[in-house]
mmCIF file of C-alpha atoms in Angstrom:
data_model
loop_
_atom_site.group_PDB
_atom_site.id
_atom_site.type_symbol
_atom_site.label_atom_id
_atom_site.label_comp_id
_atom_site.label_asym_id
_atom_site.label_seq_id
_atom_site.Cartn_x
_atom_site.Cartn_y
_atom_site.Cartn_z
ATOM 1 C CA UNK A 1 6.558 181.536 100.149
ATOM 2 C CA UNK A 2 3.579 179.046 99.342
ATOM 3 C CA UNK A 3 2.371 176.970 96.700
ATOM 4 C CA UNK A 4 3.651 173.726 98.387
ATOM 5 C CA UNK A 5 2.925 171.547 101.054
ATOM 6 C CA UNK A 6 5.456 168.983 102.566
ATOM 7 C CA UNK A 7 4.526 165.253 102.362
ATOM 8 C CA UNK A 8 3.385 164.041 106.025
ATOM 9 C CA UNK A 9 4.379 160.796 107.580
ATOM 10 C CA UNK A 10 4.352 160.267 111.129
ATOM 11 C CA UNK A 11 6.569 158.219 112.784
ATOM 12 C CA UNK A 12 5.438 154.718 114.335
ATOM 13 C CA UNK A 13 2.657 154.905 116.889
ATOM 14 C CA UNK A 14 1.972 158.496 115.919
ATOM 15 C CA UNK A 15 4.766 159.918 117.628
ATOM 16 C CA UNK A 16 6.704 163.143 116.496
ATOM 17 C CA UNK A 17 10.280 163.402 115.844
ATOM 18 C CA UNK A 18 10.563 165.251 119.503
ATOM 19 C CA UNK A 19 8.737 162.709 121.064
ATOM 20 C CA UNK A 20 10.667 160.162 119.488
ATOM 21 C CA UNK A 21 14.069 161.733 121.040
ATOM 22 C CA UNK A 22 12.354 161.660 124.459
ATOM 23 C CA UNK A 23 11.804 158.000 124.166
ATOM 24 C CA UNK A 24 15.301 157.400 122.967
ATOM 25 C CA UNK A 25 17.283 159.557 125.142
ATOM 26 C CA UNK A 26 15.114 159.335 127.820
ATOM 27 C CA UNK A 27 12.731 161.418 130.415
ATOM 28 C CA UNK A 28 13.802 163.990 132.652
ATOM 29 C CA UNK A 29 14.745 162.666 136.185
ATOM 30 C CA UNK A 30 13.708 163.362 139.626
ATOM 31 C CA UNK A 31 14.647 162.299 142.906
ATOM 32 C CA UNK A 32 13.267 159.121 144.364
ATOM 33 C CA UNK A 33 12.615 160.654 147.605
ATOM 34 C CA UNK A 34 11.262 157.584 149.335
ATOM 35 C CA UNK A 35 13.131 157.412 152.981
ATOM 36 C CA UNK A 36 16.355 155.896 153.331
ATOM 37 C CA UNK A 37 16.213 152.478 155.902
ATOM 38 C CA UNK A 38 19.773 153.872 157.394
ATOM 39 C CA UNK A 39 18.468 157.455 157.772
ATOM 40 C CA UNK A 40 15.051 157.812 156.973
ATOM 41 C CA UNK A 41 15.511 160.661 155.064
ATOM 42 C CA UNK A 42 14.796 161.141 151.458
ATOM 43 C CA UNK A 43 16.283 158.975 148.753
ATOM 44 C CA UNK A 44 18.425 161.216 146.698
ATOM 45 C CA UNK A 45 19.322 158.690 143.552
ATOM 46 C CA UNK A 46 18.312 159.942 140.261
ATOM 47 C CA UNK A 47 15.284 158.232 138.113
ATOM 48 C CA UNK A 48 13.566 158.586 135.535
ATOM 49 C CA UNK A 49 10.075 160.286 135.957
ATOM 50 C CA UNK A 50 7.828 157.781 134.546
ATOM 51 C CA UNK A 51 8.897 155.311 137.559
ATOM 52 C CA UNK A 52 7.627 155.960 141.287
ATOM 53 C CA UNK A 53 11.165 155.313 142.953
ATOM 54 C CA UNK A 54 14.723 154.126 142.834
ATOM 55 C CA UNK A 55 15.109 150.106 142.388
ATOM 56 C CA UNK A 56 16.651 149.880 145.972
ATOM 57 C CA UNK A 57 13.303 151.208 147.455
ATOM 58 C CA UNK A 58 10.536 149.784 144.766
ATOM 59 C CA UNK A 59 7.642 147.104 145.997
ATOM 60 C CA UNK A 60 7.389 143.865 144.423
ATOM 61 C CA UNK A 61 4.665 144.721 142.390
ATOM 62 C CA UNK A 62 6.298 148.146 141.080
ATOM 63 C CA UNK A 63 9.417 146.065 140.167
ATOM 64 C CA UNK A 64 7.280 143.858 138.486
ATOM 65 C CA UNK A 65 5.323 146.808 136.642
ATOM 66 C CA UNK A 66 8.939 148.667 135.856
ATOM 67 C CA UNK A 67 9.826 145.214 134.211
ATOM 68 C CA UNK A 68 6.958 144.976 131.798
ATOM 69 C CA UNK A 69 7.208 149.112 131.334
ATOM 70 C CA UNK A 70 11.193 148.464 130.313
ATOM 71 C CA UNK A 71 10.609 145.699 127.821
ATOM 72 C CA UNK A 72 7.899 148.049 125.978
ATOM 73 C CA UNK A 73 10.097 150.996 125.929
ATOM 74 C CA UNK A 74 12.937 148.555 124.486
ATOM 75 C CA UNK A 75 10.566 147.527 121.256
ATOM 76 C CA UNK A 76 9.347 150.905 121.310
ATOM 77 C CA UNK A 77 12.670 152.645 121.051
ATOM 78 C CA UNK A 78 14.190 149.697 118.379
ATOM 79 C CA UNK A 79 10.987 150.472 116.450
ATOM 80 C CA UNK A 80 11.924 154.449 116.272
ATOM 81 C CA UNK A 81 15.422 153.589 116.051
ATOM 82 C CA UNK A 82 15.078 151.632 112.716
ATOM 83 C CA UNK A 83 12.227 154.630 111.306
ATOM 84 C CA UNK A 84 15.031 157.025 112.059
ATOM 85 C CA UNK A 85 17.979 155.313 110.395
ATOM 86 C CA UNK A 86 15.457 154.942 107.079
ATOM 87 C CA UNK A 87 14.110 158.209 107.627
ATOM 88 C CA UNK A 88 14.956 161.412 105.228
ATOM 89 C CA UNK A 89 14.914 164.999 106.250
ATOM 90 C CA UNK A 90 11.834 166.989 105.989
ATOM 91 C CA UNK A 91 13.166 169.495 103.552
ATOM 92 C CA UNK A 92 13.904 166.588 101.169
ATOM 93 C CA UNK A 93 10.397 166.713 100.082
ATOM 94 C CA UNK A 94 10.189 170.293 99.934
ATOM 95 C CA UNK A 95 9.629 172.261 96.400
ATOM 96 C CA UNK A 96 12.395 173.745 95.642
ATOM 97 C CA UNK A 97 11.760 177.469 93.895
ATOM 98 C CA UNK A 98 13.713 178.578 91.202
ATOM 99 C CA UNK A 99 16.308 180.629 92.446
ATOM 100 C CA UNK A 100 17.130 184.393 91.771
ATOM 101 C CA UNK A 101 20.880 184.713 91.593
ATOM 102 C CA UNK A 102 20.606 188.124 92.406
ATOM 103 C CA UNK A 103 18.799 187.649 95.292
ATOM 104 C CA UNK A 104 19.992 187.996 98.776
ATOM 105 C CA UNK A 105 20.969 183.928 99.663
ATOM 106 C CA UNK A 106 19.942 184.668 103.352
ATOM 107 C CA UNK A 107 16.504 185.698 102.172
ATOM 108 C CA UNK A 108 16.712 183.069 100.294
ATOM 109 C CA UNK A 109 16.763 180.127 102.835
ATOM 110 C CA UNK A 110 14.829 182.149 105.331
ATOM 111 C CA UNK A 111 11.477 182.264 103.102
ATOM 112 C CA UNK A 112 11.996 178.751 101.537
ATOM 113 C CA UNK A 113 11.684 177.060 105.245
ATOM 114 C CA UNK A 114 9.175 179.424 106.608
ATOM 115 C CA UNK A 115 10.305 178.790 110.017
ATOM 116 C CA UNK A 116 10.541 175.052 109.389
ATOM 117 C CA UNK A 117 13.105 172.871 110.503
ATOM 118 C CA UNK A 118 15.092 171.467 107.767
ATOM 119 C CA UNK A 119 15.318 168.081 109.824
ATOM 120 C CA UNK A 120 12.208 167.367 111.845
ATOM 121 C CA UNK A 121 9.602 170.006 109.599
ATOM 122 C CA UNK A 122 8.160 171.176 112.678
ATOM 123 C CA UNK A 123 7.554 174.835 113.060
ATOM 124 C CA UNK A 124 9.618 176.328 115.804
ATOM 125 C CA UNK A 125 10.129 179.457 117.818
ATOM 126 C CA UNK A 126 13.600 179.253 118.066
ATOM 127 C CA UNK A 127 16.271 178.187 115.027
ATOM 128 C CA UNK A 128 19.500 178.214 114.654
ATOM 129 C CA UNK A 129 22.166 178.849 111.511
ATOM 130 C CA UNK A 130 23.625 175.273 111.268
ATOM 131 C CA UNK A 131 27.035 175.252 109.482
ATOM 132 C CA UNK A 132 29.567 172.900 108.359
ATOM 133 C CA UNK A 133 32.979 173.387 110.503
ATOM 134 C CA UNK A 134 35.299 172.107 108.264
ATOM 135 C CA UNK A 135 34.004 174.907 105.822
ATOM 136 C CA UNK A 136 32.119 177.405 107.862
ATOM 137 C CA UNK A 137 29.461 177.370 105.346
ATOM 138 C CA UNK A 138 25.835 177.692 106.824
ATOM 139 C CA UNK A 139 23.562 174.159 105.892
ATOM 140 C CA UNK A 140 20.147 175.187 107.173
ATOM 141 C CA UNK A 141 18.161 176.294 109.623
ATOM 142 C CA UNK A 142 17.771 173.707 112.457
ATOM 143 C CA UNK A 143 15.269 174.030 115.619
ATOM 144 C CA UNK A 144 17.549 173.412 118.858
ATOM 145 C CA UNK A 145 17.060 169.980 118.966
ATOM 146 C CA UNK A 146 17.982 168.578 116.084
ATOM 147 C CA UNK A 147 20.727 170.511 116.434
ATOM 148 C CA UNK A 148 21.929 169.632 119.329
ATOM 149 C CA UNK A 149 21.373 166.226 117.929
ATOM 150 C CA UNK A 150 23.069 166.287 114.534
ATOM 151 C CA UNK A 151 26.728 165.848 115.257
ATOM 152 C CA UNK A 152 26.591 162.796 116.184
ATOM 153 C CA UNK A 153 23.416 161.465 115.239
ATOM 154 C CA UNK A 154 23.122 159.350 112.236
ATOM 155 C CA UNK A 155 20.262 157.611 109.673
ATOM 156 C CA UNK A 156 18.162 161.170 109.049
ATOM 157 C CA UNK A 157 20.955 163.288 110.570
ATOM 158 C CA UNK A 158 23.827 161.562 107.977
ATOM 159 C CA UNK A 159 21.329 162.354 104.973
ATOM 160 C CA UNK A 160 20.875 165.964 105.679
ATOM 161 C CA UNK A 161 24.121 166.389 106.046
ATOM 162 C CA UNK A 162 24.659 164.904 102.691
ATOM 163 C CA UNK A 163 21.887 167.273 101.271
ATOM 164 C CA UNK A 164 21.063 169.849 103.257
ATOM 165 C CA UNK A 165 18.859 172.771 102.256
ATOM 166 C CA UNK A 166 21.688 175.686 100.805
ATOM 167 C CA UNK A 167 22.941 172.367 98.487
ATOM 168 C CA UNK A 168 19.005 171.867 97.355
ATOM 169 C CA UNK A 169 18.774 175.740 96.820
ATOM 170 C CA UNK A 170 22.292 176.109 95.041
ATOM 171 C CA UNK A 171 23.236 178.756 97.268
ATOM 172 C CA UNK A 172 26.464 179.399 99.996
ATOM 173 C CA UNK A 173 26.352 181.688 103.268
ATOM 174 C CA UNK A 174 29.491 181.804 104.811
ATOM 175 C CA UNK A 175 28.740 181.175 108.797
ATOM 176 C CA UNK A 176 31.579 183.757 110.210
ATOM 177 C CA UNK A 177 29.736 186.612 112.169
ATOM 178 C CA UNK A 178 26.705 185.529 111.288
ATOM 179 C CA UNK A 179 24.389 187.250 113.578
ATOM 180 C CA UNK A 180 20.954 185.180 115.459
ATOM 181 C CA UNK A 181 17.568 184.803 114.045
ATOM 182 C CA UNK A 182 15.231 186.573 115.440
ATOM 183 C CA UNK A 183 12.139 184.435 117.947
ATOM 184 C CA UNK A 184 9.420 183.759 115.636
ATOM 185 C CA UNK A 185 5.835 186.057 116.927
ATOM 186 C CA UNK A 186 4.378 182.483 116.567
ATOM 187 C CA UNK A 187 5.995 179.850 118.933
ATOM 188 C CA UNK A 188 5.408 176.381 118.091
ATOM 189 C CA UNK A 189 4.276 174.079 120.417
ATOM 190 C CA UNK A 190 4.685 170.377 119.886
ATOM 191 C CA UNK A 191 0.773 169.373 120.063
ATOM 192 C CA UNK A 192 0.643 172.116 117.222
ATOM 193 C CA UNK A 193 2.644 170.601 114.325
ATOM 194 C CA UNK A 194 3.542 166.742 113.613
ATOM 195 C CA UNK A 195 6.858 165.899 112.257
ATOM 196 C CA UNK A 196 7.097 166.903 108.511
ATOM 197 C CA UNK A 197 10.119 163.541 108.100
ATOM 198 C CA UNK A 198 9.308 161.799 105.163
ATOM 199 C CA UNK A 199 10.148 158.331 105.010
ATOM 200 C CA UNK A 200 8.124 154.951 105.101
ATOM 201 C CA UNK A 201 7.127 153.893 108.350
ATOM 202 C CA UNK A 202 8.213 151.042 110.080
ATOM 203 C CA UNK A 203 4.860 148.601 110.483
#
């Protein structure tokens, strides 16, 4: 389907609704690997990859560098944190088509988000059928992360759950059996596609 274009707004400090998670939930870890003073052999304690080892085995000056990294992560993360509780869900600002009642419901969602993630916008390779459990009724199509994030997430999460795309379209899929979508031929890569979330950004 075309004829429409979703409204862009990026989130604060042009990051992307993935990136955004990253900061909030935090990198992937490694192992400090610095030598033990007991032992001398590698430091097995879990950090985060952005710092160069654990605190037991940082220099003065890298404790003093993780200190000033931490406190602009912390305004960094309250910043995204407040963008995402104001933030509405991508396919809010989708055109909704008129809908043939005849039609095929599944064909119906599938073509209206093109692949898009009803939560984030961005394009993905993989989506899933997110449903409501109490009902087993199919709400959109969600890209693994944001559905992974949407049970318990809240701000953008709570609105699309409020009005998510089958509601916008007038149309129910019951989830039961429903079988996978199949991998896009396109995969989307994050440099590819910003965030489609439309909501005003937090100066």
């Amino acid at each position: 389907m075309s004829g429409f274009e979703p409204a862009r707004r990026s989130l604060p400090d042009g990051h992307t609704l993935q990136s955004a998670y990253a900061l909030i939930m935090g990198e992937s870890t490694v192992e400090c690997g610095r030598p033990t003073k007991a032992t001398g052999k590698p430091c097995r304690a879990r950090i985060q990859s952005r710092y160069p080892a654990c605190p037991a085995h940082r220099t003065a000056e890298e404790r003093d560098e993780a200190a000033r990294l931490d406190a602009e992560l912390d305004a960094e993360r309250d910043k995204i944190e407040q963008w995402l509780h104001a933030a509405e869900p991508a396919c809010w600002s989708w055109q909704a088509p008129e809908v043939d009642r005849v039609a095929d419901p599944v064909d119906v969602l599938v073509e209206w988000q093109a692949e898009r993630c009803a939560i984030c916008g961005g394009r993905h390779a993989r989506q899933v059928w997110d449903h409501d459990h109490a009902t087993d009724l199919v709400r959109g199509l969600l890209c693994m992360s944001c559905n992974s994030k949407e049970p318990g997430g809240v701000g953008v999460f709570d609105r699309y759950r409020e009005r998510p795309p089958t509601a916008i379209l007038g149309i129910e899929i019951e989830h039961f059996g429903f079988p996978e979508l199949s991998v896009s031929t396109t995969p989307w890569r994050l440099e590819d596609d910003p965030s489609d979330l439309v909501a005003a950004a937090i100066e």
